[in-house]
Coordinates of C-alpha atoms in Angstrom, one line a residue:
X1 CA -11.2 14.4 16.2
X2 CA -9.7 16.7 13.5
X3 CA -8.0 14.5 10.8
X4 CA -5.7 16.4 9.3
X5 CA -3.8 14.1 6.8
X6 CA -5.7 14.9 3.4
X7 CA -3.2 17.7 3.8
X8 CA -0.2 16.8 3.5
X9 CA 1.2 15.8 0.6
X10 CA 3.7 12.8 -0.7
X11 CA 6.1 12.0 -3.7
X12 CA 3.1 8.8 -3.1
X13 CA 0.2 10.9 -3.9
X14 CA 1.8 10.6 -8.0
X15 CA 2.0 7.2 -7.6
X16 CA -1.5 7.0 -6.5
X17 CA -3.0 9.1 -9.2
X18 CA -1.1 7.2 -11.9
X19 CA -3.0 4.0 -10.3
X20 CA -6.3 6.1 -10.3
X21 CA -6.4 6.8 -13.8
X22 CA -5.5 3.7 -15.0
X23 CA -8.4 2.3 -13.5
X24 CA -11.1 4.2 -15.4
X25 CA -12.4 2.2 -17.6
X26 CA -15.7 3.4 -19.1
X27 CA -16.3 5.6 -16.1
X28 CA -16.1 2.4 -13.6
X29 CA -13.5 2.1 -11.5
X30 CA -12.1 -1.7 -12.4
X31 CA -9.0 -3.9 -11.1
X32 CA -5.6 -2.7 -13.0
X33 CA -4.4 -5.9 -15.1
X34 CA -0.8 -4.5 -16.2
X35 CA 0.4 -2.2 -13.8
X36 CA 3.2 -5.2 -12.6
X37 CA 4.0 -6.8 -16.0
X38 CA 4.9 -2.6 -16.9
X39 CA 6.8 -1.9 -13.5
X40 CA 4.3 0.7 -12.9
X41 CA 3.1 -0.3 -9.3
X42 CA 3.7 -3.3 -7.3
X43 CA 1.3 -6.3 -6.6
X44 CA 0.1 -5.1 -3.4
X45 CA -1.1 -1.7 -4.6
X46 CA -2.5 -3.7 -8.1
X47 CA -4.8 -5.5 -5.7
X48 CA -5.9 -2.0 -3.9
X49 CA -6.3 -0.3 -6.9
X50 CA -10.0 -0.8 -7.5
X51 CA -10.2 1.0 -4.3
X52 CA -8.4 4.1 -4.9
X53 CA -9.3 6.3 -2.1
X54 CA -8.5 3.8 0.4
X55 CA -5.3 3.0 -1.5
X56 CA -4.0 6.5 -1.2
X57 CA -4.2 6.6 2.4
X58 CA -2.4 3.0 2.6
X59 CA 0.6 4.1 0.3
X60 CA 0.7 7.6 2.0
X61 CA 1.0 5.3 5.7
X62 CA 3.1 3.1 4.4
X63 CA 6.1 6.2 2.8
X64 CA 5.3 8.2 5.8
X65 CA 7.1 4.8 8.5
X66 CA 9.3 3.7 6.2
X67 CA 11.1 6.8 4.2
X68 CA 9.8 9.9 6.0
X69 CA 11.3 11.5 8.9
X70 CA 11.6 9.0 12.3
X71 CA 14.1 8.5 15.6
X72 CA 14.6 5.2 13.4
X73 CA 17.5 4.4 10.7
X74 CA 16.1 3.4 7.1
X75 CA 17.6 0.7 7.3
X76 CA 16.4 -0.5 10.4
X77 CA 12.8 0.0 9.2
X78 CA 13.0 -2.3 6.6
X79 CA 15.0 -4.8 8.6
X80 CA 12.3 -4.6 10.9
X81 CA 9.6 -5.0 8.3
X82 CA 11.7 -8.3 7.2
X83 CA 11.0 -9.2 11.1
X84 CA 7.6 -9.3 10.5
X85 CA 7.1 -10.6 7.5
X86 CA 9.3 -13.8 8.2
X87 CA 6.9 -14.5 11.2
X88 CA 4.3 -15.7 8.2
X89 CA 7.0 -16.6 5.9
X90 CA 5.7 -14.2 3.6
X91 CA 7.9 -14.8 1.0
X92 CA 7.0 -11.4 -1.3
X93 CA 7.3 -9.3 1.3
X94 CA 10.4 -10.2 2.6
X95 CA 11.6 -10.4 -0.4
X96 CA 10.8 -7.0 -1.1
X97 CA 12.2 -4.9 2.0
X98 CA 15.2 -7.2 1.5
X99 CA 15.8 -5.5 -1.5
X100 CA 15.0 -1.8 -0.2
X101 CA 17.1 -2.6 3.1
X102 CA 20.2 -3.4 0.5
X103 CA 19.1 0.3 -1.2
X104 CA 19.0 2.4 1.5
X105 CA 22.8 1.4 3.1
X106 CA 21.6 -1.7 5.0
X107 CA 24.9 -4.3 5.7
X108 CA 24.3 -7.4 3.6
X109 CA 25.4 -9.4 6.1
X110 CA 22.1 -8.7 8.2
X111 CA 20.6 -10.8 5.7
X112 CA 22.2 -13.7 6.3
X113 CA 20.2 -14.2 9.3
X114 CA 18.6 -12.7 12.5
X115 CA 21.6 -13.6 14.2
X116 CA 24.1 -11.6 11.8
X117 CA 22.0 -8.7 13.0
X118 CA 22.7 -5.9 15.9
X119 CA 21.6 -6.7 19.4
X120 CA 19.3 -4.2 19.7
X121 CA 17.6 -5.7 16.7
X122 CA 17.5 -9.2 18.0
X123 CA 15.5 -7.7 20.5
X124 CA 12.9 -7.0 19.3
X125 CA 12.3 -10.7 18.3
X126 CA 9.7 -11.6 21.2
X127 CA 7.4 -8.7 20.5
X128 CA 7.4 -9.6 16.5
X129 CA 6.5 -13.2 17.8
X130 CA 3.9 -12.3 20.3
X131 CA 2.2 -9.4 18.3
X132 CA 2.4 -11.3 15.1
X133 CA 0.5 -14.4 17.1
X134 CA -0.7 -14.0 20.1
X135 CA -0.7 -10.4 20.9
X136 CA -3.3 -10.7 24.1
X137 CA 0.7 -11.5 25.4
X138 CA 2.1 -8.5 25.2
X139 CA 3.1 -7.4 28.3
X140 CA 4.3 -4.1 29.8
X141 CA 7.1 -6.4 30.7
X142 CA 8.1 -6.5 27.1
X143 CA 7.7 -3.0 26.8
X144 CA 10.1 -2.8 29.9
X145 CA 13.0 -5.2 28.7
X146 CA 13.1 -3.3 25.7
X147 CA 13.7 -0.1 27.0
X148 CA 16.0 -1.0 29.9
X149 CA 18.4 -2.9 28.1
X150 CA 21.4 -0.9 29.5
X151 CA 24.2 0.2 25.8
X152 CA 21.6 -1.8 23.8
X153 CA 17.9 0.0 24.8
X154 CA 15.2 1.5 22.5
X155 CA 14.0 5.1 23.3
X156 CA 10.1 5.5 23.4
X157 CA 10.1 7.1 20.2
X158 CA 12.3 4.3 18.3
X159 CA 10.1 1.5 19.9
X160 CA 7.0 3.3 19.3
X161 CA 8.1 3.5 15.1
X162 CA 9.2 -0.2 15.5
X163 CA 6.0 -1.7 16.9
X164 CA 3.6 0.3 14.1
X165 CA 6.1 -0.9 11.5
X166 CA 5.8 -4.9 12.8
X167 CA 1.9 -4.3 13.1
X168 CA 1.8 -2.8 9.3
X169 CA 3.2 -5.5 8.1
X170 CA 2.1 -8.5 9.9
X171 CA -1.5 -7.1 8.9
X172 CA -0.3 -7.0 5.4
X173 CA 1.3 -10.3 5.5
X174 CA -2.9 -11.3 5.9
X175 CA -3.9 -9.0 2.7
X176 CA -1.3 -10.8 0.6
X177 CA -2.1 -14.1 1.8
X178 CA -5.8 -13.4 1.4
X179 CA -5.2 -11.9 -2.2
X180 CA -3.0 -14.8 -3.3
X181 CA -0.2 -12.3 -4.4
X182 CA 2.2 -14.7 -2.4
X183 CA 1.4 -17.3 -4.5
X184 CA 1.9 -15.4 -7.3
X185 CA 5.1 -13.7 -6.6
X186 CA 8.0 -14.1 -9.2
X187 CA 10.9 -11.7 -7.6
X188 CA 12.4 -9.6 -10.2
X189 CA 16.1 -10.1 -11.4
X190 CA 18.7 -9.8 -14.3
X191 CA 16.9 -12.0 -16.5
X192 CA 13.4 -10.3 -16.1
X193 CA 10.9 -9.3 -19.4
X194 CA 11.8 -5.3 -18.5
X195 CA 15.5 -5.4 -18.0
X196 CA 14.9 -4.4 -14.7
X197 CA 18.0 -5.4 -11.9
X198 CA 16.9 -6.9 -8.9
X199 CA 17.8 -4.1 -6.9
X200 CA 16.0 -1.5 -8.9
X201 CA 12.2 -0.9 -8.0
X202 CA 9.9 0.6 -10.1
X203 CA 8.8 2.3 -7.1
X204 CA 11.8 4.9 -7.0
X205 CA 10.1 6.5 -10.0
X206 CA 6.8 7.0 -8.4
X207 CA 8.5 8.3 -5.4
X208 CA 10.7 11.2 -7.1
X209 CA 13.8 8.9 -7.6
X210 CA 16.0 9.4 -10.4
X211 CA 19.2 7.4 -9.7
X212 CA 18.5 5.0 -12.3
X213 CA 21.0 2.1 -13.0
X214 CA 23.2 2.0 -16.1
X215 CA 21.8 0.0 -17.5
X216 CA 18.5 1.9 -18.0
X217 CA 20.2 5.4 -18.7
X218 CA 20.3 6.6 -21.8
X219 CA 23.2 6.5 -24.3
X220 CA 23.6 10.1 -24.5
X221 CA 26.4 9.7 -22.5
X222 CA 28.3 7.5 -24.3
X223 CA 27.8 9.3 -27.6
X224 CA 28.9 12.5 -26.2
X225 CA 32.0 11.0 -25.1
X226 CA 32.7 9.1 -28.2
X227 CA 32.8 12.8 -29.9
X228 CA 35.1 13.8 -27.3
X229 CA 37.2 11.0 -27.8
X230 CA 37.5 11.7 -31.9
X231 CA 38.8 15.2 -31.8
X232 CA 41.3 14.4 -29.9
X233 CA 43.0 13.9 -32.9
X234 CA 46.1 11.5 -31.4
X235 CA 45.4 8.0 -32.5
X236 CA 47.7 6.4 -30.8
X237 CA 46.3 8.2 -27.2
X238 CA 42.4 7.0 -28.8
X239 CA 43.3 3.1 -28.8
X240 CA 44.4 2.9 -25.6
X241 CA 42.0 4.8 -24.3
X242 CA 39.5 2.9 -25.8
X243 CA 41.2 -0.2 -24.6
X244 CA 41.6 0.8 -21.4
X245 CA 37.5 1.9 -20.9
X246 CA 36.6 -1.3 -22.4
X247 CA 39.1 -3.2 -20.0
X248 CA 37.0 -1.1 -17.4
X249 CA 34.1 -1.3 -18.4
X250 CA 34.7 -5.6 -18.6
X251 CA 35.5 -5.7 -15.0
X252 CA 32.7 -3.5 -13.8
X253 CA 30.3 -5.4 -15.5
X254 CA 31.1 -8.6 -13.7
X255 CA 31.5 -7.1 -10.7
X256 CA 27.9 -5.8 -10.8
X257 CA 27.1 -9.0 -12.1
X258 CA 28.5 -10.9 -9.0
X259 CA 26.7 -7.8 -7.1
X260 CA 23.5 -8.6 -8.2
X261 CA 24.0 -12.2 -8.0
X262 CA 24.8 -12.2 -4.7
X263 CA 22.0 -9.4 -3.5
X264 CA 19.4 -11.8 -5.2
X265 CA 20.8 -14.7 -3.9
X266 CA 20.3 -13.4 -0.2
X267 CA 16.8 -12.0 -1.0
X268 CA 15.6 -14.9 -1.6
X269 CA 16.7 -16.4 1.2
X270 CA 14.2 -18.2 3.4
X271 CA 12.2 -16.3 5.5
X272 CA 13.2 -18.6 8.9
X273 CA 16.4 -17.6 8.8
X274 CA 14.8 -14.2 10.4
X275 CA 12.8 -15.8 12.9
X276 CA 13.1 -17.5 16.5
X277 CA 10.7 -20.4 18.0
X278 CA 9.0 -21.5 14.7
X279 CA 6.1 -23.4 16.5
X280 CA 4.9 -20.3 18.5
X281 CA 1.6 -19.6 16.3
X282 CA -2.0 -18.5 16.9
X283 CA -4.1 -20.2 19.6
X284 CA -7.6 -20.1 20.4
X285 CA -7.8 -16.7 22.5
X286 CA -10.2 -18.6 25.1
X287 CA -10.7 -22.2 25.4
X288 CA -13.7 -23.5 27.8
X289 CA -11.4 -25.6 29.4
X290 CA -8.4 -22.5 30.8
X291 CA -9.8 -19.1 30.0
X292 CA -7.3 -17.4 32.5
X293 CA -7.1 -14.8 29.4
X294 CA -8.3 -11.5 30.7
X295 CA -10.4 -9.7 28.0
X296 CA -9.1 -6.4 26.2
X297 CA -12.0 -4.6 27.3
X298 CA -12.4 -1.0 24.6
X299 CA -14.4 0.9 26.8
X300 CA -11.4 0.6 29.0
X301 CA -8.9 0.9 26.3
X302 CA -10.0 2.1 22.6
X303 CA -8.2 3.7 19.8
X304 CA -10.4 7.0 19.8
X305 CA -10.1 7.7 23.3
X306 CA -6.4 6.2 23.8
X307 CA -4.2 5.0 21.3
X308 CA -4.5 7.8 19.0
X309 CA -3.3 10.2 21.2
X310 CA -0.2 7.9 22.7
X311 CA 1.0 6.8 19.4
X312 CA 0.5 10.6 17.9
X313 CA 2.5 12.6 20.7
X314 CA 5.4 9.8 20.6
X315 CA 5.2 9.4 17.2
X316 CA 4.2 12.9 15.3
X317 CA 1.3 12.9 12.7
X318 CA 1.2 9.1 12.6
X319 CA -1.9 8.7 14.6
X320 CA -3.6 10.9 11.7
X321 CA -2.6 8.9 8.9
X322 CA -3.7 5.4 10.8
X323 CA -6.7 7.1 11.2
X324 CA -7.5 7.7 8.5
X325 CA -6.5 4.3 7.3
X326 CA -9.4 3.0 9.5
X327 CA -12.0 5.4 8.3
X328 CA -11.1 5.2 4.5
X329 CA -11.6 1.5 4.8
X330 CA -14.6 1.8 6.6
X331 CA -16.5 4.6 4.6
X332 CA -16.1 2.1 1.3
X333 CA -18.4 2.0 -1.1
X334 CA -19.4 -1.7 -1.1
X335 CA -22.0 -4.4 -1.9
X336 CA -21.9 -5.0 1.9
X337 CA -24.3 -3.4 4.3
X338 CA -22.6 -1.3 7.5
X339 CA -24.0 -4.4 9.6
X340 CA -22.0 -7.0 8.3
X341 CA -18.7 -4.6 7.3
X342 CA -19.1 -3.9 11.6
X343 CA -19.5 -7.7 11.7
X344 CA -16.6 -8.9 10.7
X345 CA -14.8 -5.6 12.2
X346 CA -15.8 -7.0 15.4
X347 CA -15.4 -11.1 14.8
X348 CA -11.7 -10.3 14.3
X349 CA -11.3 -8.5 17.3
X350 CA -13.3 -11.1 19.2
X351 CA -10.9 -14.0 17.8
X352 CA -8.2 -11.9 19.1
X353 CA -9.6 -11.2 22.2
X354 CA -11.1 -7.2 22.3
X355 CA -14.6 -7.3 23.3
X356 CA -17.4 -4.4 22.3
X357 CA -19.9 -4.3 25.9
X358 CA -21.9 -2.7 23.5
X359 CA -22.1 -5.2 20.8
X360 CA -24.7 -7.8 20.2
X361 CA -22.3 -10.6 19.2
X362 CA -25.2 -12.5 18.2
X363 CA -25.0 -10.6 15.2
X364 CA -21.6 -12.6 14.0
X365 CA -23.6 -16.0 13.3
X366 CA -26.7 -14.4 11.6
X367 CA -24.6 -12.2 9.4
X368 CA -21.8 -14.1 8.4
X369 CA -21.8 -17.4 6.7
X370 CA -19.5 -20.2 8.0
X371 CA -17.2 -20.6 4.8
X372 CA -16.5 -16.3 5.3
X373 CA -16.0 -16.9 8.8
X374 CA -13.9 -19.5 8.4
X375 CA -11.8 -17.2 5.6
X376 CA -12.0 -14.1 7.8
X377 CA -10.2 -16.0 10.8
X378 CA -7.9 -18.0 9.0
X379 CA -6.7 -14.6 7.1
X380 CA -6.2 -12.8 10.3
X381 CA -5.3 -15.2 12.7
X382 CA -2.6 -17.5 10.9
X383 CA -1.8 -16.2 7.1
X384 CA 1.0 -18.6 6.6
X385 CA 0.7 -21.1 3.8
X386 CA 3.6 -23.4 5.6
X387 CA 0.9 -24.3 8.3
X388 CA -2.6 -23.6 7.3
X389 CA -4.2 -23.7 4.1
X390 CA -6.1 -20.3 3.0
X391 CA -9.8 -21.2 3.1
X392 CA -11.0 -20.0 -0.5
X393 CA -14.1 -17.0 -0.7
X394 CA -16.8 -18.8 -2.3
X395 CA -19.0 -15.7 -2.5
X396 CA -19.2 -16.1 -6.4
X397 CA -21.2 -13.1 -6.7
X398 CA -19.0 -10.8 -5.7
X399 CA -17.0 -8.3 -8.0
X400 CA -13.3 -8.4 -7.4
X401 CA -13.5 -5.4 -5.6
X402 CA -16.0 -6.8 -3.1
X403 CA -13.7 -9.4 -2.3
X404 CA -10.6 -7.2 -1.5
X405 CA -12.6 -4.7 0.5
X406 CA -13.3 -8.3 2.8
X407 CA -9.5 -8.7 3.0
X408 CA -9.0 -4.6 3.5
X409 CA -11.4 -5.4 7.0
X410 CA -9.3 -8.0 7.9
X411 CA -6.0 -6.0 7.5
X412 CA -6.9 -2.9 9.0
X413 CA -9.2 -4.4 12.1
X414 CA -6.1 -6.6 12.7
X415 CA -3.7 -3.9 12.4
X416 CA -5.9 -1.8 14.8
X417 CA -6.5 -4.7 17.1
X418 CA -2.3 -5.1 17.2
X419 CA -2.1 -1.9 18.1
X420 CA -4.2 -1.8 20.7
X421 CA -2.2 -3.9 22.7
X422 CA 0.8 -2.5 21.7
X423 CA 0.0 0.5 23.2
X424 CA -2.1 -0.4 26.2
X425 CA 1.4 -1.8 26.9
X426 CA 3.5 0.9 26.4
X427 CA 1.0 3.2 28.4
X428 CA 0.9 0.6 31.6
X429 CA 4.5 1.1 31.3
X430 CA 4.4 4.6 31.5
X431 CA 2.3 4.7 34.2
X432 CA 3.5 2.2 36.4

């Protein structure tokens, strides 16, 4: 298989090399300790950024579904990704697409609640739930309801972008809950150390954007019309000018300030608000007593032979860049030998019900120590701090790095795993 996505090129990739060359230090390639606290890059990428080549093809994935060309609306991407993230009541990321879905055109009403949004959103709420927890479920019946749903019904394309956005970022919802950053997160607003307003994101510099607010451009503006102003020579015409752009410039102030208010008010709403049948969560995938679950089988089904060629034809190029997600994180340079990185690769899986015939699962208990199997599963299987506490890493002597490659497994083997389903589904569907 050809991967072709080193080629192409992103306003990301300037991002990224801003990231890898504040990470240099002394010809090692350390964790970034200001990148947030300067607006530079946000938390998520901080935490990536002692793996730079792995973080490049995240942030190049991540533009590509959510600001590059797609059948879906910009807004409805990050509406979606809201979706998702409520379903762990990940506060930071919710917080943070709420705040890009209000910059790209998205209503603010939406935000109020899943119920203030469009049908056809709504809809999608029992394939967020099932992926996000249980996603053995998914059905080709779900696939089918979506797509049948007479005025209100998803084309293949659109529901295809939807289900690799809600997989994105229910598998991030485990990095961040893994890394902590949740606990950390203080959301920007008017009052923040950079001047920085709530709706402005230090990523729109990184990404080519130059509509910066007001309040961050330069005065050159107002000097060169206060020259204008003076050689106008009529004093009388000056004061109430003046008056007038200072009666103006009063009331546009408190209407942005009202603005801003109000669009930080509702991104920090809570994350329920977005979500339907709170106590659906993760259960074991097969319990002794009813194991009427049927296996996900990959020599029947696998990414390589299946997935990557669905999701690719409905969905153009983005079965490249996942791909080479899952090879950048796999091809790390780490502490950890290839038999325990393919260990807890396949524990996750197993927890969420894909099986490897060719797999000696035996492997799982020599290999990997209780406490890390107990992190591993409670990071992929139920990320929420509401319901289950985060069981802490105690490998002390591990680098930092080490310790975020272990929760890059567990993001992109979850991710892969949600996918597979996702797509087995869609291609019963097709079929049938």
């Amino acid at each position: 298989m050809i991967i072709c996505a080193s080629k192409m090129e992103y306003p990301l990739r300037t991002q990224c090399q801003r990231v890898q060359k504040q990470v240099m230090v002394n010809g090692e390639k350390e964790r970034v300790s200001l990148l947030v606290s300067r607006g530079s890059v946000d938390a998520v990428s901080q935490q990536m950024a002692s793996h730079p080549q792995y973080l490049e093809s995240f942030l190049r994935t991540q533009h590509y579904i959510l600001h590059m060309d797609g059948p879906l609306p910009l807004p409805y991407r990050h509406y979606i990704a809201i979706m998702a993230a409520a379903r762990h009541h990940c506060n930071y990321l919710v917080y943070l697409h709420s705040t890009h879905f209000l910059r790209v055109g998205g209503d603010p009403k939406w935000l109020q609640g899943l119920e203030a949004a469009p049908l056809r959103l709504r809809l999608l709420d029992n394939i967020n739930k099932v992926l996000a927890h249980q996603p053995w479920l998914t059905a080709c019946s779900h696939i089918q309801t979506l797509l049948k749903a007479g005025e209100q019904c998803w084309s293949l394309a659109e529901l295809v972008q939807a289900v690799v956005i809600l997989a994105h970022c229910h598998s991030l919802c485990s990095f961040v809950f893994g890394c902590d950053t949740d606990a950390d997160f203080v959301p920007l607003s008017s009052k923040s150390p950079n001047g920085t307003p709530p709706t402005f994101c230090p990523f729109d510099a990184a990404n080519g954007n130059t509509n910066v607010p007001q309040s961050l451009a330069t005065p050159s503006e107002h000097i060169t019309r206060r020259r204008s102003l003076d050689s106008s020579g009529d004093v009388t015409c000056l004061k109430e000018r003046i008056q007038k752009s200072q009666e103006e410039r009063e009331k546009q102030t408190l209407q942005q300030t009202d603005t801003e208010e109000e669009e930080e008010m509702i991104c920090l709403a809570d994350p329920s608000r977005f979500i339907t049948d709170p106590d659906f969560c993760y259960q074991e995938f097969a319990r002794k007593e009813e194991d009427h679950f049927q296996v996900f089988r990959v020599q029947d089904y696998s990414w390589e032979d299946h997935g990557f060629s669905l999701v690719n034809r409905l969905y153009s190029d983005i079965g490249h860049l996942l791909d080479d997600r899952f090879r950048s994180v796999a091809t790390l340079s780490s502490l950890h030998s290839d038999d325990l990185k393919r260990a807890i690769w396949n524990y996750i899986h197993c927890v969420l019900g894909i099986r490897y015939d060719d797999y000696d699962y035996g492997e799982v208990n020599q290999l990997l120590e209780r406490d890390l199997k107990l992190y591993v599963k409670a990071v992929a299987c139920f990320p929420d701090s509401t319901k289950t506490p985060v069981c802490p890493l105690r490998w002390t002597p591990l680098k930092t790095s080490e310790r975020i490659h272990i929760n890059l497994l567990i993001m992109e083997a979850r991710l892969q795993a949600e996918l597979l389903y996702a797509l087995r589904a869609i291609t019963q569907y097709m079929i049938a």
